[in-house]
Coordinates of C-alpha atoms in Angstrom, one line a residue:
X1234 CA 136.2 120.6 90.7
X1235 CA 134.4 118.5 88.0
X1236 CA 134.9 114.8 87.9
X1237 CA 136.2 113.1 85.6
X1238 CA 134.2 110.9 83.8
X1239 CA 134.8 107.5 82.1
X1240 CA 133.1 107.2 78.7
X1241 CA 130.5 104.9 79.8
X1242 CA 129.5 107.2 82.9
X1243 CA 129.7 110.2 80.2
X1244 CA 127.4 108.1 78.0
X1245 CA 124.9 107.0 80.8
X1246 CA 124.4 111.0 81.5
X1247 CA 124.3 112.6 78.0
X1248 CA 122.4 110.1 76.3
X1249 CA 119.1 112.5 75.7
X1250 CA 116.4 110.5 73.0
X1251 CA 115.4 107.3 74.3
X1252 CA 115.5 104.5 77.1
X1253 CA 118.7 103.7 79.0
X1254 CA 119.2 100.6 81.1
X1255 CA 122.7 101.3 83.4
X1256 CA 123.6 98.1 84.8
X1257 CA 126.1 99.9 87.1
X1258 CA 128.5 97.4 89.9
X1259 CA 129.2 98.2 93.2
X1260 CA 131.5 101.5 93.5
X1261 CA 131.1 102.8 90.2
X1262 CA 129.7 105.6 90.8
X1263 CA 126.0 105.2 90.0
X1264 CA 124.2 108.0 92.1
X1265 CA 126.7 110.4 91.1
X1266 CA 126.3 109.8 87.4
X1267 CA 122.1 109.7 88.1
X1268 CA 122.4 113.2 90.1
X1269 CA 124.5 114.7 87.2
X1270 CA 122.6 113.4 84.7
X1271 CA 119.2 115.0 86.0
X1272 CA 121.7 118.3 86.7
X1273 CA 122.6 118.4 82.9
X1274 CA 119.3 118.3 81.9
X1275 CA 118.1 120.7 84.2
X1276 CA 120.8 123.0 82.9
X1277 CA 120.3 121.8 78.9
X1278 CA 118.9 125.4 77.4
X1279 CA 119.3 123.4 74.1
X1280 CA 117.3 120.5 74.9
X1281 CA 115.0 122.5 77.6
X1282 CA 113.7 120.0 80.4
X1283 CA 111.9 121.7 83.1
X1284 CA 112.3 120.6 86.7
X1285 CA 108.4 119.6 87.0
X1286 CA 108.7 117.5 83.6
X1287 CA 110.9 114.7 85.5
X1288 CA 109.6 112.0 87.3
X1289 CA 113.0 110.5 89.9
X1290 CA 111.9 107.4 92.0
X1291 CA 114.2 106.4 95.0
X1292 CA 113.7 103.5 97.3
X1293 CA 114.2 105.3 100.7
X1294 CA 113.2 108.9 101.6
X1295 CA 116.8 109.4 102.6
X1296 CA 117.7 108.8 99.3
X1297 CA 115.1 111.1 98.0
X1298 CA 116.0 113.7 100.2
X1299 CA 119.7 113.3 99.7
X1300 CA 119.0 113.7 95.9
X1301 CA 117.0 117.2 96.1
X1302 CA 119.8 118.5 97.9
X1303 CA 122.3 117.7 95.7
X1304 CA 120.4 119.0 92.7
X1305 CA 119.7 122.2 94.6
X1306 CA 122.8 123.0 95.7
X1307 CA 124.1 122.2 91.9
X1308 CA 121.5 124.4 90.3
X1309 CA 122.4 127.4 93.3
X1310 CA 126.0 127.0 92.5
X1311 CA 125.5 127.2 89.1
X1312 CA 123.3 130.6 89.2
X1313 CA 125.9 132.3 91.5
X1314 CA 128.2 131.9 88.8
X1315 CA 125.7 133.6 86.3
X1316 CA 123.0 135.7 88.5
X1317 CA 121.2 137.0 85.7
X1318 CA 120.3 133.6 84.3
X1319 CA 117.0 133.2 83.6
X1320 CA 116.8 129.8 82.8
X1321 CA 118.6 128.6 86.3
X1322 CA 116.5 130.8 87.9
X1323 CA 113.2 128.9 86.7
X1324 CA 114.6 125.6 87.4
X1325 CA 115.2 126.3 90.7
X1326 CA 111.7 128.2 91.2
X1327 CA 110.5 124.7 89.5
X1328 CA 112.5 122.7 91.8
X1329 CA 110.4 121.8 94.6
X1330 CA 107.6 120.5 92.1
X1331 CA 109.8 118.7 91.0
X1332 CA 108.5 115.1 91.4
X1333 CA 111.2 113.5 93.0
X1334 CA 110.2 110.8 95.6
X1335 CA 109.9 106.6 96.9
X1336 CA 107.4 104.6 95.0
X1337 CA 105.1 104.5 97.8
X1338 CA 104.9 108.3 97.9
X1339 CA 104.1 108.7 94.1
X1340 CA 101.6 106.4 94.5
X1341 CA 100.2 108.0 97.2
X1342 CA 100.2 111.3 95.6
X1343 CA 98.1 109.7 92.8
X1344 CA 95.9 108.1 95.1
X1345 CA 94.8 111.3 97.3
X1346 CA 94.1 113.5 93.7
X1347 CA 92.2 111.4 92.4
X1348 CA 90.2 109.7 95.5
X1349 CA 86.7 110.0 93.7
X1350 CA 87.6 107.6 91.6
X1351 CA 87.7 104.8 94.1
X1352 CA 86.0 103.3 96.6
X1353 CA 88.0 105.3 99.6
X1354 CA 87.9 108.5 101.7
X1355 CA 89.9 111.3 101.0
X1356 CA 91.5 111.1 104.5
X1357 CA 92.6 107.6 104.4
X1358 CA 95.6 106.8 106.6
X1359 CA 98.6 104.3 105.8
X1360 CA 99.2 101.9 108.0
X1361 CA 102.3 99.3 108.3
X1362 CA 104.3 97.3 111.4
X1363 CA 102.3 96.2 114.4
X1364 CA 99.4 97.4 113.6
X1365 CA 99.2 95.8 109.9
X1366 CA 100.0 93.2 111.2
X1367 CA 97.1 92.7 114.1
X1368 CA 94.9 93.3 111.3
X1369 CA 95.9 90.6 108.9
X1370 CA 95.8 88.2 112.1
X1371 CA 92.2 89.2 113.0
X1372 CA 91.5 89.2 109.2
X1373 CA 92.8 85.8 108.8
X1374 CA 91.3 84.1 112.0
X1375 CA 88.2 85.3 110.9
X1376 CA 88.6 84.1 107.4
X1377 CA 89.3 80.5 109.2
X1378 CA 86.5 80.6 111.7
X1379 CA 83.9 81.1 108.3
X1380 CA 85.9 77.8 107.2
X1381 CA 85.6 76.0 110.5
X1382 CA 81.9 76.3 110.3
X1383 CA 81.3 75.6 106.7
X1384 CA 83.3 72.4 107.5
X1385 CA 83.7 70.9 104.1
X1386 CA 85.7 67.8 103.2
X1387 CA 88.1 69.4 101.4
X1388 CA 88.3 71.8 104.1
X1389 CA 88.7 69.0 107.0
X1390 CA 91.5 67.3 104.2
X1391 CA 93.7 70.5 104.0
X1392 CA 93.4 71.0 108.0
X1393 CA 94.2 67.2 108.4
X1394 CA 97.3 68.2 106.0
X1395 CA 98.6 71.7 108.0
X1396 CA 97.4 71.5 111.3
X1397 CA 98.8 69.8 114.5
X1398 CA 96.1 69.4 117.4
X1399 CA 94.2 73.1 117.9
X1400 CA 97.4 75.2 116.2
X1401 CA 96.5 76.4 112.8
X1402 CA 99.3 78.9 112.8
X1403 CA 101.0 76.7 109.9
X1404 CA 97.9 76.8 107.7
X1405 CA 97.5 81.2 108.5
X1406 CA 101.0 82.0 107.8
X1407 CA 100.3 79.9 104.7
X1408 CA 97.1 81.7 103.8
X1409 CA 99.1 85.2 104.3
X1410 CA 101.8 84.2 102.3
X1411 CA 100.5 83.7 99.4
X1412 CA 98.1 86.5 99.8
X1413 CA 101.8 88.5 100.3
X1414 CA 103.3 87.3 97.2
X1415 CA 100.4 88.2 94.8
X1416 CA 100.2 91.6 95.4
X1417 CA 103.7 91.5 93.9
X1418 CA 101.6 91.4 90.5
X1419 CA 99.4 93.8 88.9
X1420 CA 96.8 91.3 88.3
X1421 CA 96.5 89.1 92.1
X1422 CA 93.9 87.1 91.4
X1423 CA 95.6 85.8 88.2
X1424 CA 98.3 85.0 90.2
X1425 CA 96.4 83.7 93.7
X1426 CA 95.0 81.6 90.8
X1427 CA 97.9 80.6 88.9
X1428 CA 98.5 78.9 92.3
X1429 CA 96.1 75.9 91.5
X1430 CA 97.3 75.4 87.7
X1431 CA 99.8 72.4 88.5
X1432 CA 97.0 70.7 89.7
X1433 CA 94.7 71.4 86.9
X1434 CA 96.7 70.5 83.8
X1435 CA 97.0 66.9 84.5
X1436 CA 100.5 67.3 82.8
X1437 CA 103.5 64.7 83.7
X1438 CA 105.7 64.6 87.0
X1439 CA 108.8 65.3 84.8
X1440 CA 107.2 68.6 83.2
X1441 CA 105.7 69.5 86.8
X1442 CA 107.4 73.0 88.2
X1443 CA 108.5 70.4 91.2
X1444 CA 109.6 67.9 88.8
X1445 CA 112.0 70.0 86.9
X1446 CA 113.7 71.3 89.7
X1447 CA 114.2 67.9 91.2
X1448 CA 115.6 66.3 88.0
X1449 CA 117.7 69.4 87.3
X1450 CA 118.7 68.9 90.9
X1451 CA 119.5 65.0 90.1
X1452 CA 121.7 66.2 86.9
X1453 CA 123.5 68.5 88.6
X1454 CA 124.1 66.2 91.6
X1455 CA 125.5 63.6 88.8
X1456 CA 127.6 65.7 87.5
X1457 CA 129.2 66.7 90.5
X1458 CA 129.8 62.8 91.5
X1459 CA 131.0 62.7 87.6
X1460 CA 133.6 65.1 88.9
X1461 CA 134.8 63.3 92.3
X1462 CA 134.8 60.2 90.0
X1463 CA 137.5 61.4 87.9
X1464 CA 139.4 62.6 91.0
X1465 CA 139.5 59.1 91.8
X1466 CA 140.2 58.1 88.7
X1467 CA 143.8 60.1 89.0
X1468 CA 144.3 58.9 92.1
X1469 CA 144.4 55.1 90.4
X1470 CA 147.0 56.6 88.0
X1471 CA 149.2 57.3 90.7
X1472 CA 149.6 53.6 92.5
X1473 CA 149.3 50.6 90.4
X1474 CA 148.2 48.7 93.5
X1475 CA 145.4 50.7 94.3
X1476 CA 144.6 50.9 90.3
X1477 CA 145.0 46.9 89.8
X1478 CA 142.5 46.5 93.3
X1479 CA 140.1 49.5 93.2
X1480 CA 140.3 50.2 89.7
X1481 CA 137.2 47.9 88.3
X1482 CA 134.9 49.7 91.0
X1483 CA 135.7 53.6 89.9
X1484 CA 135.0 52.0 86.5
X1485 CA 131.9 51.0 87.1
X1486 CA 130.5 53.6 89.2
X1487 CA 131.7 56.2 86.2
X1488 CA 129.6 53.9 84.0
X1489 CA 126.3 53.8 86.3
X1490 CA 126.7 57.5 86.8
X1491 CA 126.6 58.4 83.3
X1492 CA 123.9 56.1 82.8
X1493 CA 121.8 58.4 85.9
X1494 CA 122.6 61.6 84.2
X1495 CA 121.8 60.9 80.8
X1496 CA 118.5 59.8 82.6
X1497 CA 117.9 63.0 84.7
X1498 CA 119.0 64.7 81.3
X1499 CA 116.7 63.4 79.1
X1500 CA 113.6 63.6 81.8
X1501 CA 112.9 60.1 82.0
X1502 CA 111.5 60.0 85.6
X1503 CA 109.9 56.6 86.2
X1504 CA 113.5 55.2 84.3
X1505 CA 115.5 57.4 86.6
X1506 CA 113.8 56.6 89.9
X1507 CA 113.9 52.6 89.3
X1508 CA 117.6 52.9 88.5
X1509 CA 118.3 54.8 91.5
X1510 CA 116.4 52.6 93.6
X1511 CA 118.1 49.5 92.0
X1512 CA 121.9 51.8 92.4
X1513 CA 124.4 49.3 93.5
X1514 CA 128.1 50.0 93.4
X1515 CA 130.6 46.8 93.7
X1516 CA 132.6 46.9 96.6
X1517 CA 136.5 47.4 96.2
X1518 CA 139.2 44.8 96.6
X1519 CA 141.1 44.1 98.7
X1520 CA 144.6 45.5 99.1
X1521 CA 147.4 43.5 100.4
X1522 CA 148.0 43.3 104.3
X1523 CA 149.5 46.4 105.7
X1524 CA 149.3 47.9 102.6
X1525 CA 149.0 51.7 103.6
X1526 CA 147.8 54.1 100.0
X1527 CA 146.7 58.2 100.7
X1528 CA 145.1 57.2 97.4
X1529 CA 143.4 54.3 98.9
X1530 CA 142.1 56.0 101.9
X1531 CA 141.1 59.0 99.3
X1532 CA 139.0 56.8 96.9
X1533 CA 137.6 54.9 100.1
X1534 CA 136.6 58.7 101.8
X1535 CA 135.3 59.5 97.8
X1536 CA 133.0 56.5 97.0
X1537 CA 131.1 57.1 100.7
X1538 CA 130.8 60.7 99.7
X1539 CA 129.2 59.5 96.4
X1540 CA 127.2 57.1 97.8
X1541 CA 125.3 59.2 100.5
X1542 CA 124.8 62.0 97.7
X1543 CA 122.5 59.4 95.7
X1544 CA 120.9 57.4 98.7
X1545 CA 120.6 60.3 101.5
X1546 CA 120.2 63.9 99.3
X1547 CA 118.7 62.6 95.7
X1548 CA 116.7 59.3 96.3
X1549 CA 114.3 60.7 98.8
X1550 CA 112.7 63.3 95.9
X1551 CA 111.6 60.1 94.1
X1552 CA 109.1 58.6 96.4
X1553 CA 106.5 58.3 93.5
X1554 CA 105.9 56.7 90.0
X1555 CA 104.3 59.0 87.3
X1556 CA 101.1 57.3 88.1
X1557 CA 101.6 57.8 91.6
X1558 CA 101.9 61.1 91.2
X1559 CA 99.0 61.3 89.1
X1560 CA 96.5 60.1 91.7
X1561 CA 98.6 62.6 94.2
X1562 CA 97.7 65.2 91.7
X1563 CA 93.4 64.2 91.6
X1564 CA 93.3 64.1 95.6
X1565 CA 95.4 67.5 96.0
X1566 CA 93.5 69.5 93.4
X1567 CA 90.0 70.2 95.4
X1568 CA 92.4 70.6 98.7
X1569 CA 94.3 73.1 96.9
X1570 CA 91.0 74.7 95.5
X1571 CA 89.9 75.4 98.9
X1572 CA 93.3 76.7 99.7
X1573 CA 92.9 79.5 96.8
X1574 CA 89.1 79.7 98.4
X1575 CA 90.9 80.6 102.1
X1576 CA 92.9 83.3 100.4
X1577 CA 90.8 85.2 97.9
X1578 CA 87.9 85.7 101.0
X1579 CA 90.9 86.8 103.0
X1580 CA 91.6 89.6 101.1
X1581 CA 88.0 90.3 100.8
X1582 CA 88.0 90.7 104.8
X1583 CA 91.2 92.1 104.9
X1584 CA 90.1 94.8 103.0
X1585 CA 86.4 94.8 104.6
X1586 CA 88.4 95.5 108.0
X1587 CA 90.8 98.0 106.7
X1588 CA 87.9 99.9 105.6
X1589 CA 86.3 99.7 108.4
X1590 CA 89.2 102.0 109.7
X1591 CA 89.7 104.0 106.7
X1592 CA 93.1 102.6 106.7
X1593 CA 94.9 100.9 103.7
X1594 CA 98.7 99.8 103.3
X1595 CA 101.5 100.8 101.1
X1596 CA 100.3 97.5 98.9
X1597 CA 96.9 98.6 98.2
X1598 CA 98.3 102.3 97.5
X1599 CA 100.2 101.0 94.6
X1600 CA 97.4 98.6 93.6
X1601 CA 95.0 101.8 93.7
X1602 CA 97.3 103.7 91.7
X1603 CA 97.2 101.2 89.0
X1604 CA 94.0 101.2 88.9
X1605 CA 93.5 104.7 88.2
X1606 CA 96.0 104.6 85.0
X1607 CA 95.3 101.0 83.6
X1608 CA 92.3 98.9 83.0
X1609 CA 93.1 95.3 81.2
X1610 CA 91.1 93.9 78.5
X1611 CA 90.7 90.5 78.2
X1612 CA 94.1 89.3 76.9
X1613 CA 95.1 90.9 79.5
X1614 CA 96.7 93.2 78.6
X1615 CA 97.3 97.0 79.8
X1616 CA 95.3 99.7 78.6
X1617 CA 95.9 103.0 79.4
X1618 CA 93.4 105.3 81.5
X1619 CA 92.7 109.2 80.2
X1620 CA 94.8 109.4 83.7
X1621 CA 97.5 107.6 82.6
X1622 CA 98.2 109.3 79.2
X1623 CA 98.3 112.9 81.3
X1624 CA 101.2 111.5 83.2
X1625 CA 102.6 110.1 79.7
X1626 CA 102.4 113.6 78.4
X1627 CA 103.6 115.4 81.8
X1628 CA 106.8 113.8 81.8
X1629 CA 110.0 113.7 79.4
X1630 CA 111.7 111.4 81.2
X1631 CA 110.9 108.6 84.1
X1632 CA 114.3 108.1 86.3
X1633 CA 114.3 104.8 88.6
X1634 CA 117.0 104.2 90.8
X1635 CA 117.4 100.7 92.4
X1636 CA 115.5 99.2 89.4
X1637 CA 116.7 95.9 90.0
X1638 CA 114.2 95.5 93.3
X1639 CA 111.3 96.9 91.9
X1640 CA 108.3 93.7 91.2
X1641 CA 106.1 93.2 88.3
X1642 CA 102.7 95.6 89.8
X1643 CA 105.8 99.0 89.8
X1644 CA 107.1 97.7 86.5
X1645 CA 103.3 97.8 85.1
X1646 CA 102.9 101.6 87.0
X1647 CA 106.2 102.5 85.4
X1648 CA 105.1 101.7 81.9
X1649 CA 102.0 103.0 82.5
X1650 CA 103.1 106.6 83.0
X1651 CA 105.5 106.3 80.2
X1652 CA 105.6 107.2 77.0
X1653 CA 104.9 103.5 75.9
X1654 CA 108.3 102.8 77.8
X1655 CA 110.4 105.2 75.4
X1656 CA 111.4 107.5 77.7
X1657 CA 112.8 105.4 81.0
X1658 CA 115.9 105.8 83.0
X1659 CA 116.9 102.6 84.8
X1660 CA 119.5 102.5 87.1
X1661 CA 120.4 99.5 88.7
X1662 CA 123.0 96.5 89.6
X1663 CA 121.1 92.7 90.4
X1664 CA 123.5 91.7 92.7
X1665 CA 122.8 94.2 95.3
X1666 CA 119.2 92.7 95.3
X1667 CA 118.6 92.8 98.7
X1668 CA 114.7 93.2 99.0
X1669 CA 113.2 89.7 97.7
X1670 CA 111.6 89.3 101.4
X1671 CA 109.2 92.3 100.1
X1672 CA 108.8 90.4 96.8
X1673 CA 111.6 92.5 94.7
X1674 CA 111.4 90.4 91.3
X1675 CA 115.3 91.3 90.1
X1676 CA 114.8 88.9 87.0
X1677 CA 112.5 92.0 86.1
X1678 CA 116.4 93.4 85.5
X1679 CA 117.8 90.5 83.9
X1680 CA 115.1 90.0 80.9
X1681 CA 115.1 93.6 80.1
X1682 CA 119.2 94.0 80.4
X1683 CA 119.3 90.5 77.8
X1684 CA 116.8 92.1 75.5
X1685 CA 118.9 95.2 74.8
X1686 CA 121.9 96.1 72.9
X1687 CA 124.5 98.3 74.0
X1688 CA 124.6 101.6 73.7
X1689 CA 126.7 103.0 71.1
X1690 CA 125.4 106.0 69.6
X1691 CA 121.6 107.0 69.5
X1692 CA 120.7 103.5 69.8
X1693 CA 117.7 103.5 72.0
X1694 CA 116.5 101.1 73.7
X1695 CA 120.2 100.2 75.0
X1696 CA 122.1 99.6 78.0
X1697 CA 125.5 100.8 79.6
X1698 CA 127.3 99.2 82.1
X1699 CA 129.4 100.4 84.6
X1700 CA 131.4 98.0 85.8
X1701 CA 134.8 100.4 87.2
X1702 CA 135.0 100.0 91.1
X1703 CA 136.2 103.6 92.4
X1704 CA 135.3 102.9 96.0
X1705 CA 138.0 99.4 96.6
X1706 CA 141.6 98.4 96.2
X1707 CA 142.2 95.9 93.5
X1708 CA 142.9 93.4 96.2
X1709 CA 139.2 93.7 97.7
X1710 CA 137.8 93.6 94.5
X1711 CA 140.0 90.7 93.1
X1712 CA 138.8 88.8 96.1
X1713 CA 134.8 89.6 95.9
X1714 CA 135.5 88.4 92.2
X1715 CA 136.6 84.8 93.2
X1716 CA 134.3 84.7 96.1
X1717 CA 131.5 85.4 94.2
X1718 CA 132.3 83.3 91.1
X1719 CA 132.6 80.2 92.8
X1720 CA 129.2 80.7 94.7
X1721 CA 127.0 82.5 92.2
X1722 CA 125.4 81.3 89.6
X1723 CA 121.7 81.5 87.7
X1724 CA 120.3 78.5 90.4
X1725 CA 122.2 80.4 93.2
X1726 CA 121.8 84.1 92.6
X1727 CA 119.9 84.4 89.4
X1728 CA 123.0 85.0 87.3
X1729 CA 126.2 83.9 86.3
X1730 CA 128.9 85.7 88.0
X1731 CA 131.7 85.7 85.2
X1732 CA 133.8 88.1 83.8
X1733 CA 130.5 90.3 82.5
X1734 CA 130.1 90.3 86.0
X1735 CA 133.1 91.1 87.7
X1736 CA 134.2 94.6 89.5
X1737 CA 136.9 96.6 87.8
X1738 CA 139.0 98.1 90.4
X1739 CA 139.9 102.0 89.4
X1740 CA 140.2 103.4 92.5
X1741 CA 143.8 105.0 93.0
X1742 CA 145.1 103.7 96.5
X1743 CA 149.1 104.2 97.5
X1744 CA 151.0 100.7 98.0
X1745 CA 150.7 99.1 101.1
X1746 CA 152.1 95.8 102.8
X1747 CA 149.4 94.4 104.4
X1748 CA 146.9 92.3 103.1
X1749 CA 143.9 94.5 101.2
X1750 CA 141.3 91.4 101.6
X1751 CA 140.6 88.2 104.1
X1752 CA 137.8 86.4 104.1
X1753 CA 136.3 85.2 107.8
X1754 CA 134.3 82.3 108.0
X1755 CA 132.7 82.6 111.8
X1756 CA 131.5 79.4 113.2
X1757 CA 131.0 75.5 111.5
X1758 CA 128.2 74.6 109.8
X1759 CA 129.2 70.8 111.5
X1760 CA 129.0 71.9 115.0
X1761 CA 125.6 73.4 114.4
X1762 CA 126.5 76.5 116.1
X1763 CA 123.8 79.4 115.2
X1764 CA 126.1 82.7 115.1
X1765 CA 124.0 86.1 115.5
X1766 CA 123.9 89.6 114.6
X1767 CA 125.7 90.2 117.9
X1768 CA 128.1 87.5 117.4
X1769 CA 128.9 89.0 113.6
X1770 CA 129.1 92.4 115.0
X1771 CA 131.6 91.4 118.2
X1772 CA 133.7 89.6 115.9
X1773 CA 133.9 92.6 113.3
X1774 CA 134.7 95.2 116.3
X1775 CA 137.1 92.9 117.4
X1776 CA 138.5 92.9 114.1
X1777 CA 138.7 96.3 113.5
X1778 CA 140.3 97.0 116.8
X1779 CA 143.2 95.0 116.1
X1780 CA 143.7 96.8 112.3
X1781 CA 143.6 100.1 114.1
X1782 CA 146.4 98.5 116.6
X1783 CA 148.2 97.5 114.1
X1784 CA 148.1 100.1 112.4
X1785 CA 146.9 98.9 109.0
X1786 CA 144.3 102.1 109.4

């Protein structure tokens, strides 16, 4: 039995002449509509698209494998119907060319074809875990021991800086993280290089990357002591006492507060730091003897609150002056030089020693790959190889599932075998971001998703969303909503989680009497308790257990 389709699944699978975004929520149904999708073009006798002329990219092999399956089984129940169809009966003889696979395996495939292009043996092997890992550590102890002996100042400052005693472990993980994160890019020495620009341009503290989160930090924090203001401000309303003894103080701190936030907000940094320093609220009256007030004790709790906010959480990011920070800014810039130095010759070794081994990791693949379809001129910009346009001209259509956790070097390989990014397929929802530890760039997502219009008809490039939950009641999904929308937002999350955002429930569930969501909050984050996977997991057995007792299940 065929599903049915809602019009915006309909028009993320018929849509034929251009590039899609789907920007598809939890639930609704965006593998299916992928699967059917590359099913109806397979199928399209119209619009002919032969199996080997699609390009599907999947973030697991289970995925991948799950995926040729279903579009086997489709195509084979299909030609059962209609035996003597010639056209099913190519597809599916096209089928297992069909070039349906993870990133790292395309790549890969690129890689071993075209091996006399680069610098590499044609029986290279991947490796990843333990053993990568091994070899970054020798890789990077070597890299330190050339440093140890070259023993310049600005070597002997940085170590004075990150180590403690003999352990340099600080200063290695440091080395490998940055290393890490540049392979994110297309171009890592830009970015290993990028690292040392703060340093070189001599620009102000306020216009500093560091400076502008602090005094976006020290608005927002403002603002939220704005807000507890005015809740003491009611509570004045509601005893005349209280209002007549407390009331100059709650007026005064609302004045000085404003006065910090208009600061923070206009980026005055020097002017902000001496009037936190020089922060003083008045102290509040005195109430008469025995006189007992909730509000009282509420405004009393409040101003504390308000106080440790500025003096404990903001006043510490303003240790310097602008000129301070200046002459921070001169002594850090040859330390941080040498740091760049330490990485770059790391992944010189690192790659000497992989070689050495005729090994390479799933990093390098996808670097090699991209190396083999783009060369960059000196804007740097992309420019196709002869490689690269074969793969434009192999393939209708590119189809990427889990777009929102690809990074800016996949984004480049993408376009790259493209048809100048006219002919894409992205599926993907940003907040099931889940793989920024492997340096998933999900604003990748956002920018494009912003750029584009919706699609109405034949309006390419466009996006659809799908934001119809058929997977949760409404009460789960009504819950995730206000969870979410009190916690989420473009400093916490990368978005704003309002209504654009929020699931649909359209899953058809009979009425029951039992709650359909509660939320468990394990542990205290004041008793410093540190709770575990096998804490989590005890306490969600325990809880199932009693739902299945209670029959609830």
């Amino acid at each position: 039995m065929m599903p049915e389709w809602t019009p915006e699944q309909k028009k993320a699978i018929d849509s034929r002449n251009g590039t899609i975004l789907v920007s598809a929520a939890a639930g609704s149904g965006k593998t299916a509509v992928l699967v059917e999708r590359v099913i109806r073009r397979l199928m399209d006798k119209e619009k002919p698209c032969t199996a080997d002329k699609l390009l599907i990219v999947t973030f697991t092999r289970a995925a991948t494998q799950q995926m040729r399956e279903r579009i086997f089984k489709a195509i084979s129940d299909e030609l059962r119907k209609n035996p003597s169809d010639e056209h099913l009966k190519r597809q599916l003889m096209l089928l297992p060319f069909a070039k349906i696979s993870t990133i790292d395996s395309f790549c890969n495939d690129i890689v071993r074809s075209n091996f006399h292009e680069l610098e590499i043996s044609p029986d290279y092997k991947l490796i990843e875990g333990v053993q990568l890992e091994l070899l970054k550590n020798d890789a990077v102890n070597k890299t330190l021991d050339e440093f140890y002996a070259e023993n310049s100042p600005e070597f002997c400052e940085l170590i004075n800086i990150l180590v403690k005693g003999t352990d340099d472990s600080l200063l290695a993980g440091l080395i490998k993280t940055l290393h890490n994160h540049s392979k994110a890019f297309a171009r890592p020495e830009m970015c290993i290089d990028s690292f040392a620009l703060p340093y070189r341009n001599n620009e102000p503290l306020s216009e500093s990357p560091w400076g502008r989160i602090i005094l976006k930090y020290a608005a927002d924090v403002m603002v939220k002591c704005g807000s507890l203001i005015s809740n003491m401000a009611a509570c004045l309303e509601k005893d005349e006492i209280v209002n007549e003894k407390y009331g100059a103080c709650v007026r005064d701190m609302a004045s000085q507060v404003g006065e910090l936030g208009q600061l923070a907000e206009k980026r005055e940094w020097d002017s902000l730091r001496e009037a936190l320093y020089s922060l003083k609220f008045p102290s509040l009256g005195r109430l008469p003897r025995g006189y007992d007030s909730p509000e009282a004790e509420f405004i009393k709790k409040q101003k504390k609150n308000i106080s440790e906010q500025i003096s404990k959480k903001l006043l510490p990011f303003f240790c310097v002056t602008e000129n301070e920070h200046k002459d921070d800014m001169r002594y850090f810039k040859p330390i941080v030089e040498k740091l760049i130095g330490l990485v770059r010759r790391y992944d010189e070794i690192l790659w000497e020693e992989k070689k050495k081994i005729n090994s390479v990791d799933f990093s390098d693949i996808t670097h090699l790959a991209l190396k083999l379809l783009v060369s960059f001129d000196e804007n740097g910009n992309a420019v196709k190889t002869d490689l690269a346009r074969e793969f434009s001209e192999r393939f209708d259509e590119i189809l990427v599932d889990e777009f929102q956790d690809i990074n800016e070097l996949q984004s480049t390989l993408f376009s790259a075998v493209s048809k100048n990014d006219g002919n894409m397929f992205m599926v993907g929802d940003v907040k099931q971001s889940i793989y920024r530890f492997r340096q998933a760039m999900p604003e990748i997502f956002l920018k494009r998703r912003e750029a584009l219009e919706d699609y109405i008809d034949d309006n390419y490039p466009a996006k659809i969303t799908l934001d119809r939950n058929f997977r949760s009641r409404a009460g789960v999904t009504e819950n995730i909503n206000f969870v979410f929308n009190q916690l989420m937002s473009e400093d916490a999350g990368g978005l704003e989680y309002d209504e654009k955002e929020s699931l649909v429930a359209a899953a058809n569930y009979e009425e029951c009497s039992f709650p359909q969501a509660e939320l468990h909050i394990i542990g205290s984050f004041d008793d410093g308790t540190h709770i575990t996977r096998e804490i989590e997991a005890q306490h969600i057995a325990e809880t199932i257990n009693s739902i299945i007792k209670e029959g609830m299940a």
